[in-house]
XYZ file of C-alpha atoms in Angstrom:
708
model
C 0.000 0.000 0.000
C 1.290 3.437 -0.911
C 0.863 6.402 1.381
C 1.174 10.118 0.759
C 1.089 13.194 2.979
C 2.553 11.371 5.956
C 2.490 13.619 9.014
C 4.289 12.435 12.088
C 3.667 14.402 15.237
C 6.651 13.276 17.286
C 5.554 14.555 20.625
C 5.321 13.104 24.059
C 1.827 11.654 24.467
C 2.340 9.698 27.632
C -1.020 8.835 29.142
C 0.039 8.777 32.775
C -2.994 8.744 35.008
C -1.352 8.356 38.444
C -2.931 10.600 41.077
C -0.834 12.258 43.752
C -2.268 11.962 47.216
C -0.661 13.402 50.325
C -2.106 10.569 52.397
C -0.079 8.019 50.384
C 3.307 9.432 51.398
C 5.483 6.747 52.967
C 8.717 6.783 54.877
C 11.803 7.992 53.039
C 13.717 4.795 53.909
C 11.860 2.034 52.070
C 11.964 -1.576 53.173
C 14.958 -3.745 52.071
C 12.391 -6.186 50.674
C 11.335 -3.675 48.007
C 12.525 -4.620 44.510
C 14.931 -2.131 42.916
C 15.059 -3.440 39.339
C 12.666 -4.459 36.609
C 14.547 -6.291 33.882
C 17.386 -3.989 32.816
C 15.823 -0.852 34.327
C 16.800 0.358 37.796
C 13.834 1.520 39.917
C 15.203 4.022 42.476
C 13.240 5.510 45.358
C 10.910 7.554 45.340
C 9.616 5.117 42.665
C 8.547 1.631 43.648
C 7.089 -1.568 42.184
C 4.670 -1.884 45.116
C 2.587 0.969 46.510
C 4.206 0.643 49.940
C 7.640 0.917 48.282
C 6.908 4.248 46.517
C 6.836 7.669 48.139
C 3.206 8.048 47.010
C 0.790 6.453 44.554
C 1.938 8.728 41.727
C 5.339 6.975 41.765
C 3.987 3.399 41.704
C 5.280 1.463 38.638
C 4.383 -1.980 37.275
C 6.827 -4.703 36.183
C 5.537 -7.391 33.833
C 7.039 -10.270 31.832
C 5.663 -11.409 28.481
C 7.323 -13.585 25.842
C 10.475 -13.811 27.922
C 10.870 -9.994 28.047
C 10.540 -8.048 31.306
C 9.232 -4.499 30.891
C 8.645 -1.586 33.286
C 5.379 0.336 32.875
C 3.724 3.433 34.269
C 0.077 2.986 33.328
C 0.318 1.837 29.685
C 3.643 3.561 28.916
C 6.938 1.668 28.859
C 9.581 3.247 31.104
C 13.135 2.643 29.878
C 15.138 4.831 32.256
C 14.734 6.819 35.502
C 17.192 9.428 36.770
C 17.025 10.618 40.374
C 19.880 13.073 39.807
C 18.088 14.790 36.881
C 14.525 14.161 38.183
C 13.589 12.804 34.753
C 12.120 9.622 33.257
C 12.458 8.285 29.707
C 9.378 6.530 28.279
C 8.329 5.089 24.945
C 5.281 6.343 23.110
C 3.761 5.717 19.701
C 4.206 8.236 16.908
C 0.999 10.080 15.967
C 0.256 9.745 12.252
C -2.125 10.993 9.590
C -1.839 9.038 6.325
C -3.629 9.252 2.977
C -4.498 5.734 1.785
C -4.617 5.883 -1.998
C -6.436 2.555 -2.203
C -9.342 3.575 0.023
C -8.936 7.316 -0.655
C -9.335 7.904 3.039
C -7.251 9.825 5.559
C -6.263 7.422 8.309
C -5.208 8.637 11.756
C -3.409 6.323 14.123
C -2.291 6.692 17.725
C -3.483 9.173 20.295
C -2.735 12.872 19.781
C -3.773 14.059 23.231
C -2.026 14.236 26.582
C -3.359 14.811 30.073
C -0.923 14.666 32.962
C -3.086 16.729 35.312
C -2.834 15.354 38.835
C 0.380 13.385 38.130
C 3.981 14.108 39.112
C 4.974 14.655 35.490
C 5.338 17.370 32.881
C 6.938 17.142 29.446
C 10.570 18.255 29.556
C 10.860 21.409 27.458
C 14.666 20.984 27.351
C 14.701 17.426 26.017
C 11.669 17.193 23.678
C 10.662 18.881 20.465
C 7.490 18.684 18.423
C 8.483 17.460 14.939
C 6.172 17.363 11.911
C 7.190 15.378 8.816
C 5.113 15.423 5.646
C 3.829 17.521 2.787
C 1.706 20.657 2.899
C 0.380 20.248 6.373
C -0.172 22.438 9.393
C 0.130 20.589 12.715
C -0.448 22.272 16.013
C -0.909 21.598 19.708
C -3.033 23.553 22.109
C -4.421 23.632 25.633
C -6.062 26.274 27.791
C -2.663 27.883 28.396
C -0.919 27.846 25.021
C -1.087 27.040 21.323
C 1.937 26.189 19.144
C 2.218 24.929 15.599
C 4.294 24.795 12.421
C 3.789 24.139 8.720
C 5.734 21.756 6.481
C 5.736 22.103 2.683
C 7.441 20.062 -0.008
C 7.596 21.881 -3.366
C 9.145 18.841 -5.017
C 11.926 18.344 -2.464
C 12.246 15.932 0.408
C 13.716 16.578 3.859
C 17.450 16.017 4.171
C 19.120 14.213 7.035
C 19.759 16.556 9.921
C 17.614 19.330 8.455
C 14.152 20.308 9.631
C 13.561 23.867 8.506
C 10.176 23.613 6.777
C 10.976 21.621 3.622
C 9.039 18.457 4.351
C 9.784 18.830 8.033
C 9.348 21.471 10.742
C 9.969 21.637 14.478
C 8.596 23.511 17.489
C 9.902 24.071 20.992
C 7.594 23.006 23.807
C 6.406 25.520 26.422
C 7.471 24.792 29.974
C 5.226 22.955 32.380
C 3.084 21.174 29.733
C 0.644 18.841 31.512
C -2.060 18.549 28.880
C -2.610 19.247 25.207
C -4.595 18.239 22.149
C -2.833 17.729 18.805
C -4.373 18.572 15.428
C -3.534 17.902 11.761
C -4.738 20.403 9.173
C -3.895 19.669 5.483
C -3.439 22.864 3.498
C -4.806 21.355 0.268
C -5.274 17.961 -1.351
C -1.999 16.638 -2.792
C -2.713 12.944 -3.246
C -0.038 12.563 -5.901
C 2.762 13.043 -3.354
C 4.519 9.779 -2.497
C 6.289 9.192 0.777
C 7.541 6.043 2.397
C 5.403 5.381 5.456
C 6.871 4.934 8.885
C 5.755 1.429 9.963
C 2.651 1.282 12.123
C 3.511 0.947 15.773
C 6.694 2.995 15.398
C 7.787 4.318 18.767
C 9.552 7.403 20.001
C 11.429 7.971 23.256
C 10.331 11.053 25.181
C 11.571 12.633 28.402
C 9.301 13.458 31.321
C 10.314 15.802 34.154
C 8.916 14.793 37.564
C 8.584 16.257 41.024
C 7.348 15.043 44.413
C 4.387 17.481 44.527
C 3.383 20.611 42.615
C 4.386 22.775 45.607
C 7.350 25.114 45.483
C 10.260 24.459 47.833
C 8.974 27.009 50.342
C 5.475 25.498 50.324
C 6.825 21.941 50.641
C 8.892 22.787 53.721
C 5.956 24.295 55.628
C 3.325 21.816 54.362
C 2.119 19.932 57.427
C 0.072 17.401 55.418
C 2.929 15.961 53.336
C 6.347 14.925 54.736
C 9.307 16.814 53.236
C 11.071 14.542 50.736
C 14.664 15.915 50.839
C 15.713 13.820 53.842
C 19.366 13.045 53.127
C 22.186 15.070 54.616
C 23.964 17.185 51.999
C 20.799 17.520 49.905
C 18.710 20.541 48.956
C 15.388 21.394 47.349
C 14.943 22.655 43.781
C 11.823 23.942 42.044
C 11.452 22.677 38.475
C 8.627 22.899 35.914
C 6.727 20.053 37.621
C 6.973 21.238 41.235
C 9.565 20.630 43.932
C 12.252 17.952 43.766
C 15.542 17.176 45.532
C 19.222 17.108 44.574
C 22.438 16.172 46.291
C 24.688 19.113 47.112
C 27.755 19.913 45.018
C 30.481 17.366 45.758
C 27.963 14.651 46.680
C 26.058 12.033 44.686
C 23.357 9.460 45.285
C 19.695 9.540 46.262
C 18.546 12.657 48.202
C 15.171 11.025 48.943
C 16.754 8.378 51.232
C 18.281 9.032 54.642
C 22.069 9.281 54.177
C 21.508 8.733 50.474
C 23.877 11.537 49.344
C 27.487 10.385 49.690
C 30.756 12.200 49.106
C 32.251 12.046 45.602
C 35.872 10.920 45.543
C 37.039 13.408 42.916
C 40.542 11.874 42.926
C 39.159 8.759 41.175
C 37.916 10.797 38.187
C 40.827 12.766 36.793
C 38.852 13.641 33.645
C 36.015 15.467 35.396
C 38.240 16.745 38.228
C 41.723 17.193 36.702
C 44.704 17.360 39.041
C 48.290 17.332 37.750
C 49.742 17.030 41.239
C 48.809 15.227 44.452
C 45.046 14.849 44.757
C 43.446 14.582 48.200
C 39.754 13.970 48.627
C 37.814 16.081 51.149
C 34.133 16.108 52.117
C 32.301 17.717 49.214
C 35.510 18.731 47.431
C 39.196 17.912 46.924
C 42.619 19.543 47.028
C 45.393 19.420 44.442
C 48.968 20.164 45.501
C 52.511 19.623 44.220
C 55.258 17.577 45.904
C 58.110 19.330 47.686
C 60.398 21.131 45.277
C 57.655 21.832 42.755
C 54.984 24.478 42.455
C 51.734 24.681 40.459
C 51.922 26.818 37.324
C 49.094 26.869 34.778
C 47.739 23.642 36.216
C 51.048 21.771 36.030
C 53.603 21.015 38.753
C 56.903 22.645 37.721
C 60.268 22.120 39.461
C 61.454 25.104 41.483
C 64.766 26.751 40.452
C 66.196 27.031 43.949
C 67.478 23.997 45.930
C 64.858 22.038 47.756
C 66.285 22.740 51.240
C 66.153 26.517 50.731
C 62.378 26.614 50.392
C 61.486 25.264 53.861
C 64.294 27.214 55.570
C 63.379 30.527 54.014
C 59.684 29.852 54.323
C 59.974 28.944 57.995
C 62.084 31.998 58.740
C 59.689 34.342 57.002
C 56.725 32.734 58.693
C 58.261 33.111 62.141
C 59.138 36.709 61.398
C 55.618 37.425 60.159
C 54.090 35.789 63.218
C 56.306 37.761 65.562
C 55.950 41.146 63.924
C 52.573 41.196 62.281
C 50.687 38.042 63.137
C 47.493 39.709 64.344
C 47.557 42.200 61.482
C 48.069 39.450 58.880
C 45.293 37.297 60.306
C 42.932 40.237 60.268
C 43.892 41.015 56.672
C 43.322 37.392 55.632
C 39.929 37.343 57.298
C 38.891 40.650 55.711
C 40.089 39.483 52.303
C 38.105 36.276 52.624
C 34.990 38.195 53.617
C 35.534 40.612 50.712
C 35.814 37.761 48.203
C 32.612 36.167 49.523
C 30.802 39.493 49.239
C 32.003 39.898 45.652
C 30.914 36.356 44.824
C 27.428 36.904 46.237
C 27.190 40.353 44.599
C 27.718 38.808 41.147
C 25.531 35.787 41.971
C 22.688 38.103 43.033
C 22.784 40.084 39.759
C 24.652 43.054 41.212
C 25.954 43.973 37.767
C 22.359 44.378 36.572
C 21.649 46.877 39.354
C 24.780 48.822 38.566
C 23.540 49.041 34.991
C 20.121 50.241 36.180
C 21.750 52.958 38.266
C 24.051 54.126 35.460
C 21.184 54.302 32.926
C 18.458 55.739 35.111
C 18.887 58.829 37.266
C 15.686 57.998 39.181
C 17.473 55.108 40.909
C 19.810 56.606 43.487
C 23.169 55.237 44.568
C 21.642 54.514 47.993
C 19.565 51.711 46.454
C 22.608 49.441 46.904
C 23.280 49.159 50.651
C 26.334 47.415 52.076
C 26.144 44.489 54.466
C 28.192 46.465 57.011
C 25.509 49.177 57.153
C 22.756 46.615 57.747
C 24.791 44.821 60.420
C 25.196 48.141 62.195
C 21.481 48.903 61.800
C 20.455 45.564 63.364
C 23.294 45.089 65.895
C 24.748 42.270 63.755
C 21.278 40.851 63.080
C 20.577 40.351 66.750
C 17.709 37.877 67.226
C 16.168 40.365 69.632
C 15.595 42.597 66.586
C 13.414 39.989 64.802
C 9.891 41.404 64.581
C 8.250 38.959 62.197
C 8.643 36.219 59.623
C 8.115 32.490 59.534
C 9.407 29.403 57.733
C 10.308 31.494 54.697
C 12.632 33.884 56.564
C 12.881 36.680 59.113
C 12.144 40.403 59.223
C 14.536 42.488 61.317
C 13.797 45.937 62.673
C 16.630 48.420 62.364
C 17.643 52.073 62.242
C 19.188 53.207 58.956
C 19.965 56.876 58.264
C 17.783 57.865 61.249
C 14.761 55.988 59.808
C 13.058 52.913 61.209
C 13.310 50.234 58.512
C 12.443 46.583 58.007
C 15.061 44.247 56.539
C 13.657 41.114 54.916
C 15.978 38.105 54.884
C 14.929 34.820 53.245
C 16.157 31.481 54.561
C 15.932 29.621 51.260
C 17.970 30.236 48.121
C 15.775 29.543 45.062
C 16.739 30.955 41.678
C 13.159 32.010 40.878
C 13.018 34.021 44.143
C 16.266 35.814 43.235
C 14.814 36.672 39.803
C 11.569 37.969 41.360
C 13.678 39.970 43.811
C 15.445 41.622 40.836
C 12.100 42.475 39.248
C 10.650 43.856 42.482
C 13.617 46.176 43.016
C 13.505 47.330 39.378
C 9.792 48.159 39.660
C 9.653 49.675 43.148
C 12.699 51.857 42.566
C 10.652 53.754 39.965
C 7.531 54.240 42.095
C 6.750 57.110 44.491
C 3.196 56.975 45.846
C 1.691 57.266 49.319
C -0.226 53.983 48.886
C 2.650 51.909 47.473
C 5.140 50.348 49.873
C 8.454 52.161 49.655
C 11.581 50.164 48.849
C 14.636 51.897 50.317
C 17.309 49.626 48.923
C 18.844 46.179 48.770
C 21.979 44.376 49.897
C 23.588 41.903 47.474
C 26.632 40.908 49.550
C 25.046 37.872 51.226
C 24.044 34.484 49.846
C 20.415 35.473 50.176
C 19.687 39.057 48.967
C 18.363 41.432 51.640
C 15.600 43.965 50.933
C 15.153 47.153 52.972
C 11.594 48.552 53.100
C 9.697 51.163 54.995
C 8.514 49.684 58.281
C 4.777 48.929 58.359
C 3.743 47.454 61.671
C 0.058 46.632 61.294
C -0.026 43.569 59.049
C -1.965 42.898 55.850
C -5.534 43.531 54.787
C -5.982 39.755 54.735
C -4.992 39.531 58.429
C -7.448 42.280 59.427
C -10.324 41.104 57.238
C -10.283 37.352 57.867
C -10.314 37.215 61.656
C -12.201 34.864 63.923
C -15.498 36.256 65.094
C -18.299 38.253 63.512
C -16.646 41.687 63.708
C -13.895 42.653 61.289
C -12.860 45.927 59.652
C -15.463 48.684 59.754
C -17.321 49.253 56.492
C -16.044 52.835 56.259
C -12.470 51.559 56.571
C -13.041 48.945 53.882
C -14.338 51.568 51.436
C -11.453 53.906 52.210
C -8.900 51.094 51.772
C -10.492 50.158 48.435
C -10.167 53.783 47.304
C -6.507 53.927 48.358
C -5.704 50.721 46.451
C -7.553 52.098 43.407
C -5.479 55.297 43.610
C -2.259 53.283 43.722
C -3.232 51.123 40.717
C -4.453 54.139 38.765
C -1.079 55.769 39.390
C 0.821 52.656 38.308
C -1.251 52.359 35.115
C -1.291 55.974 33.988
C 0.849 58.331 36.085
C 4.150 56.429 36.450
C 6.972 57.158 33.995
C 6.229 53.824 32.326
C 2.925 51.948 32.864
C 3.243 49.140 35.400
C 0.796 46.221 35.652
C 0.960 44.656 39.118
C -0.322 41.204 38.077
C -0.981 39.887 41.611
C -3.420 42.189 43.436
C -4.907 40.403 46.475
C -5.670 41.159 50.120
C -2.441 39.556 51.389
C -0.451 41.991 49.225
C -2.145 45.077 50.755
C -0.280 46.282 53.870
C -1.838 48.514 56.550
C -0.049 50.956 58.845
C -1.111 52.001 62.349
C -3.801 54.326 60.955
C -5.014 51.557 58.579
C -3.650 53.424 55.562
C -3.100 50.886 52.776
C 0.156 50.154 50.974
C 0.285 47.976 47.840
C 3.221 45.562 48.069
C 4.868 42.518 46.436
C 5.890 43.647 42.954
C 7.871 40.490 42.150
C 5.418 39.562 39.363
C 4.876 43.076 37.959
C 5.592 44.066 34.356
C 6.592 47.297 32.647
C 4.543 48.071 29.534
C 5.925 50.437 26.850
C 3.893 53.631 26.630
C 2.924 52.974 22.994
C 1.462 49.529 23.826
C -1.738 48.529 25.611
C -0.544 45.154 26.795
C 1.971 42.372 26.395
C 1.758 38.619 25.836
C 3.489 36.824 28.692
C 3.552 33.570 30.616
C 0.586 33.632 33.003
C 1.308 34.447 36.644
C -1.014 35.388 39.488
C -3.127 33.952 42.298
C -6.049 31.594 41.769
C -9.323 33.277 42.579
C -7.996 36.746 41.697
C -6.613 35.909 38.224
C -8.233 37.543 35.171
C -9.784 34.628 33.160
C -9.053 36.299 29.807
C -5.395 36.738 30.757
C -5.335 33.136 31.977
C -6.625 31.759 28.664
C -4.884 34.090 26.193
C -1.680 35.104 27.994
C -2.437 38.706 27.011
C -1.688 40.972 29.994
C -3.395 44.396 29.980
C -4.365 47.018 32.537
C -7.804 45.375 32.644
C -6.166 42.299 34.246
C -5.435 44.385 37.357
C -8.982 45.784 37.159
C -10.393 42.247 37.394
C -8.198 41.412 40.413
C -9.294 44.676 42.068
C -12.927 43.738 41.432
C -12.332 40.419 43.218
C -10.797 42.397 46.105
C -13.982 44.503 46.290
C -16.072 41.317 46.444
C -13.791 40.052 49.221
C -14.297 43.292 51.177
C -18.075 43.001 50.742
C -18.374 39.316 51.670
C -15.358 38.424 53.863
C -15.007 35.283 51.729
C -11.609 34.018 50.574
C -11.520 34.063 46.727
C -8.843 31.391 46.411
C -10.805 28.661 48.225
C -14.482 29.724 48.147
C -16.999 27.427 46.423
C -20.776 27.783 46.586
C -23.148 24.866 46.986
C -23.463 24.827 43.183
C -19.693 24.715 42.740
C -19.367 28.367 41.632
C -16.333 30.416 42.574
C -16.744 33.602 44.589
C -17.083 35.996 41.633
C -19.629 33.849 39.766
C -21.735 33.311 42.880
C -21.588 37.009 43.781
C -22.746 38.062 40.314
C -25.654 35.585 40.451
C -26.748 36.968 43.799
C -26.485 40.533 42.482
C -28.483 39.714 39.353
C -31.278 38.093 41.382
C -31.319 40.827 44.075
C -30.226 38.305 46.730
C -27.072 40.036 47.884
C -28.002 39.596 51.535
C -27.291 35.844 51.114
C -23.582 36.483 50.541
C -22.766 39.952 51.939
C -20.944 40.083 55.296
C -23.611 40.674 57.986
C -21.432 43.397 59.510
C -21.525 45.283 56.191
C -25.324 44.911 56.044
C -25.538 46.621 59.451
C -23.014 49.400 58.813
C -23.608 50.376 55.185
C -25.538 53.586 54.580
C -27.028 53.204 51.112
C -23.688 52.706 49.360
C -23.649 48.879 49.329
C -25.456 48.569 45.981
C -23.096 51.040 44.295
C -19.991 49.204 45.477
C -21.454 45.821 44.519
C -22.322 47.116 41.049
C -18.795 48.500 40.637
C -17.325 45.128 41.645
C -19.484 43.431 39.006
C -18.270 45.903 36.358
C -14.653 45.229 37.230
C -15.095 41.439 36.975
C -16.759 41.385 33.559
C -15.494 38.469 31.481
C -14.386 40.652 28.569
C -11.643 43.118 29.402
C -13.168 45.719 27.045
C -16.309 45.772 29.196
C -14.403 46.648 32.363
C -13.699 50.234 33.444
C -10.162 51.595 33.735
C -8.601 51.961 37.162
C -8.859 55.733 36.739
C -12.629 55.391 36.251
C -12.838 53.049 39.240
C -10.872 55.542 41.327
C -13.184 58.414 40.353
C -16.324 56.408 41.135
C -15.038 55.420 44.584
C -13.782 58.969 45.141
C -17.263 60.363 44.466
C -18.820 57.783 46.773
C -16.375 58.484 49.610
C -16.686 62.271 49.299
C -20.481 62.018 49.175
C -20.493 59.966 52.364
C -17.807 62.225 53.894
C -15.747 59.222 54.834
C -12.345 60.793 54.071
C -11.126 63.990 52.400
C -10.687 63.898 48.640
C -7.067 63.359 47.642
C -5.856 63.867 44.113
C -3.738 61.040 42.729
C -0.122 62.196 43.070
C 2.222 62.316 40.138
C 5.427 60.409 39.831
C 7.587 63.139 41.384
C 5.138 64.152 44.127
C 7.172 66.003 46.751
C 4.539 65.579 49.485
C 4.893 61.842 49.919
C 4.789 60.532 53.482
C 8.121 59.982 55.197
C 9.405 56.383 55.126
C 8.462 54.762 58.437
C 6.766 51.393 58.211
C 6.961 47.831 56.831
C 4.765 44.744 57.344
C 6.093 42.199 59.811
C 3.245 39.681 59.655
C 3.957 36.128 58.410
C 2.784 35.242 54.934
C -0.617 33.632 54.537
C -1.062 30.057 53.407
C -2.620 31.194 50.149
C -0.234 30.463 47.315
C 0.250 32.086 43.937
C -0.056 29.908 40.867
C 3.269 30.642 39.173
C 3.695 29.922 35.468
C 6.640 32.256 34.845
C 10.138 31.175 33.879
C 13.579 32.570 34.638
C 13.809 34.138 31.171
C 10.435 35.849 31.604
C 11.418 37.425 34.925
C 14.824 38.528 33.704
C 13.176 40.064 30.637
C 10.791 42.025 32.818
C 13.712 43.244 34.923
C 15.544 44.448 31.801
C 12.867 46.947 30.904
C 13.491 49.326 27.965
C 14.992 52.709 28.825
């Protein structure tokens, strides 16, 4: 049988249906009776061939023998290799095909073209897989709710050459990161039944690479999660956050299995002279090694070279000089050595924490002052060497120290965990906040890059977050007049960011836990790690989706198109939260609706009293309906139907002035000279609500390198 227009969609279509369940987590040291091999494939922990041998049900594999061949399976997919060090698994999958059968004159499609890894430990590895389309005059594409990619292959009388896939009979696409589900499609451009191609045999298989993680939590969330034991149990191991969630690795200089107690063992670098070259005498140490030359030789350009002077002169002269140095300047030399070591560490951390980027920001932008970069010595002085008595807040993620810097009370935030994504978000937050000057936006004073974990210095705000004040036990929370005033202040801040700043800024993660309150309950918008600059001549930008479930704009979620109306939607959800005292991230009605959908139904049927906070019902003075209507406008499905933040600000301003709740305050400009003095910073621990992060390192670095 002859075939034409053969399209091969070489993409990972692993149908892995394992479900993660926290209750299935077992001890990190599995029983010696657990099998560790299936045929020629090693099965390392956290995987297991019995449920009690795996860390949870998502890592349970099956080993079967048929026709004398033993094969390892996960669901119906053959697993040919598992790597604990790389947190990856190699599996076989059938090639998806669309073939034109000239005998039957029918287009035949074989093999599945869909993938759904939702609820499993796996995602497709974007670094190791590509989508490849082979055939004539066809458009093949993949899509899900979060992305759509595709490419077109044409022939024009030529066939693809070995090693080439540039569109002539073959095209390729890179996969997005974090792919858990997709649907593949073939779309012939026109009927070319006279094309002849040799068919790939039915049942042809392809090896794909899956990236896996213990749970979908980040490292920070995994450490504080009380429902699921922390998986990185070996000494000399650490947590990493990959596209699938959190996983574990052995520290540098160690190898083995970080998921098993004492599983990470020291590498003897002296046994591998290729990876760890040493031309002299190699000596293994814990986590490292030393390389020295024998007496009479010294290391030059990596080679031991014989010294010119006699061997006996070196120890005599060296000993004499050493004794002289110890007698005359021992203390001074030791102090110099210590200071030099500290200086080198500071320089290392400065480069590691993107200090060169900040120097570039300062040199190119006069709005960022030299004082934005603060030395570690200044912060040690401000906190009495980070005295534990100065700790005023924090939690499992880190500590907040209270200090005095330049005669101002400041808060110094110090994280305990080094995660690359956090460092990138830290860069973005400094780049954004250094441009902002508004009474309702938290003021960033500077940052210190000379420690392993970057330190941020903020104004000191002592009264916690809006979330802490709103969601308290008991029937009485914030007064209605305070809620309206806080909503107006947040609207003013967002209106300023969208239209009055030197370059429009979209916050991208407005929620009650990111609104800080000072002693007078004045609001301060914080946490700009996810924010984006938007060029003045553009209305939006297409970006990887990032935000918090419950507050996230559905149109931005589905299209990836970030506009100012995305912040408007999140603000509308915040208004609903102020009206109802319900938590948007976890609320579900009896009908399964989220908070916004349920609220809009109640508003449309004039049944607001069923969902509005009883305290608001008692305290409101005829303004409840207006605020509820405004919230509904802000949460319209289509961004074009929502008002701008300036319009929202004006409507709330009119309402507040009419009710004489607070004096009218004009939105300040970027260089407003009447801004409040820097005095406060939040010291409350973070809430348990987590942001659904889709961003990558490249996306965050791009947002930090805004155009100037």
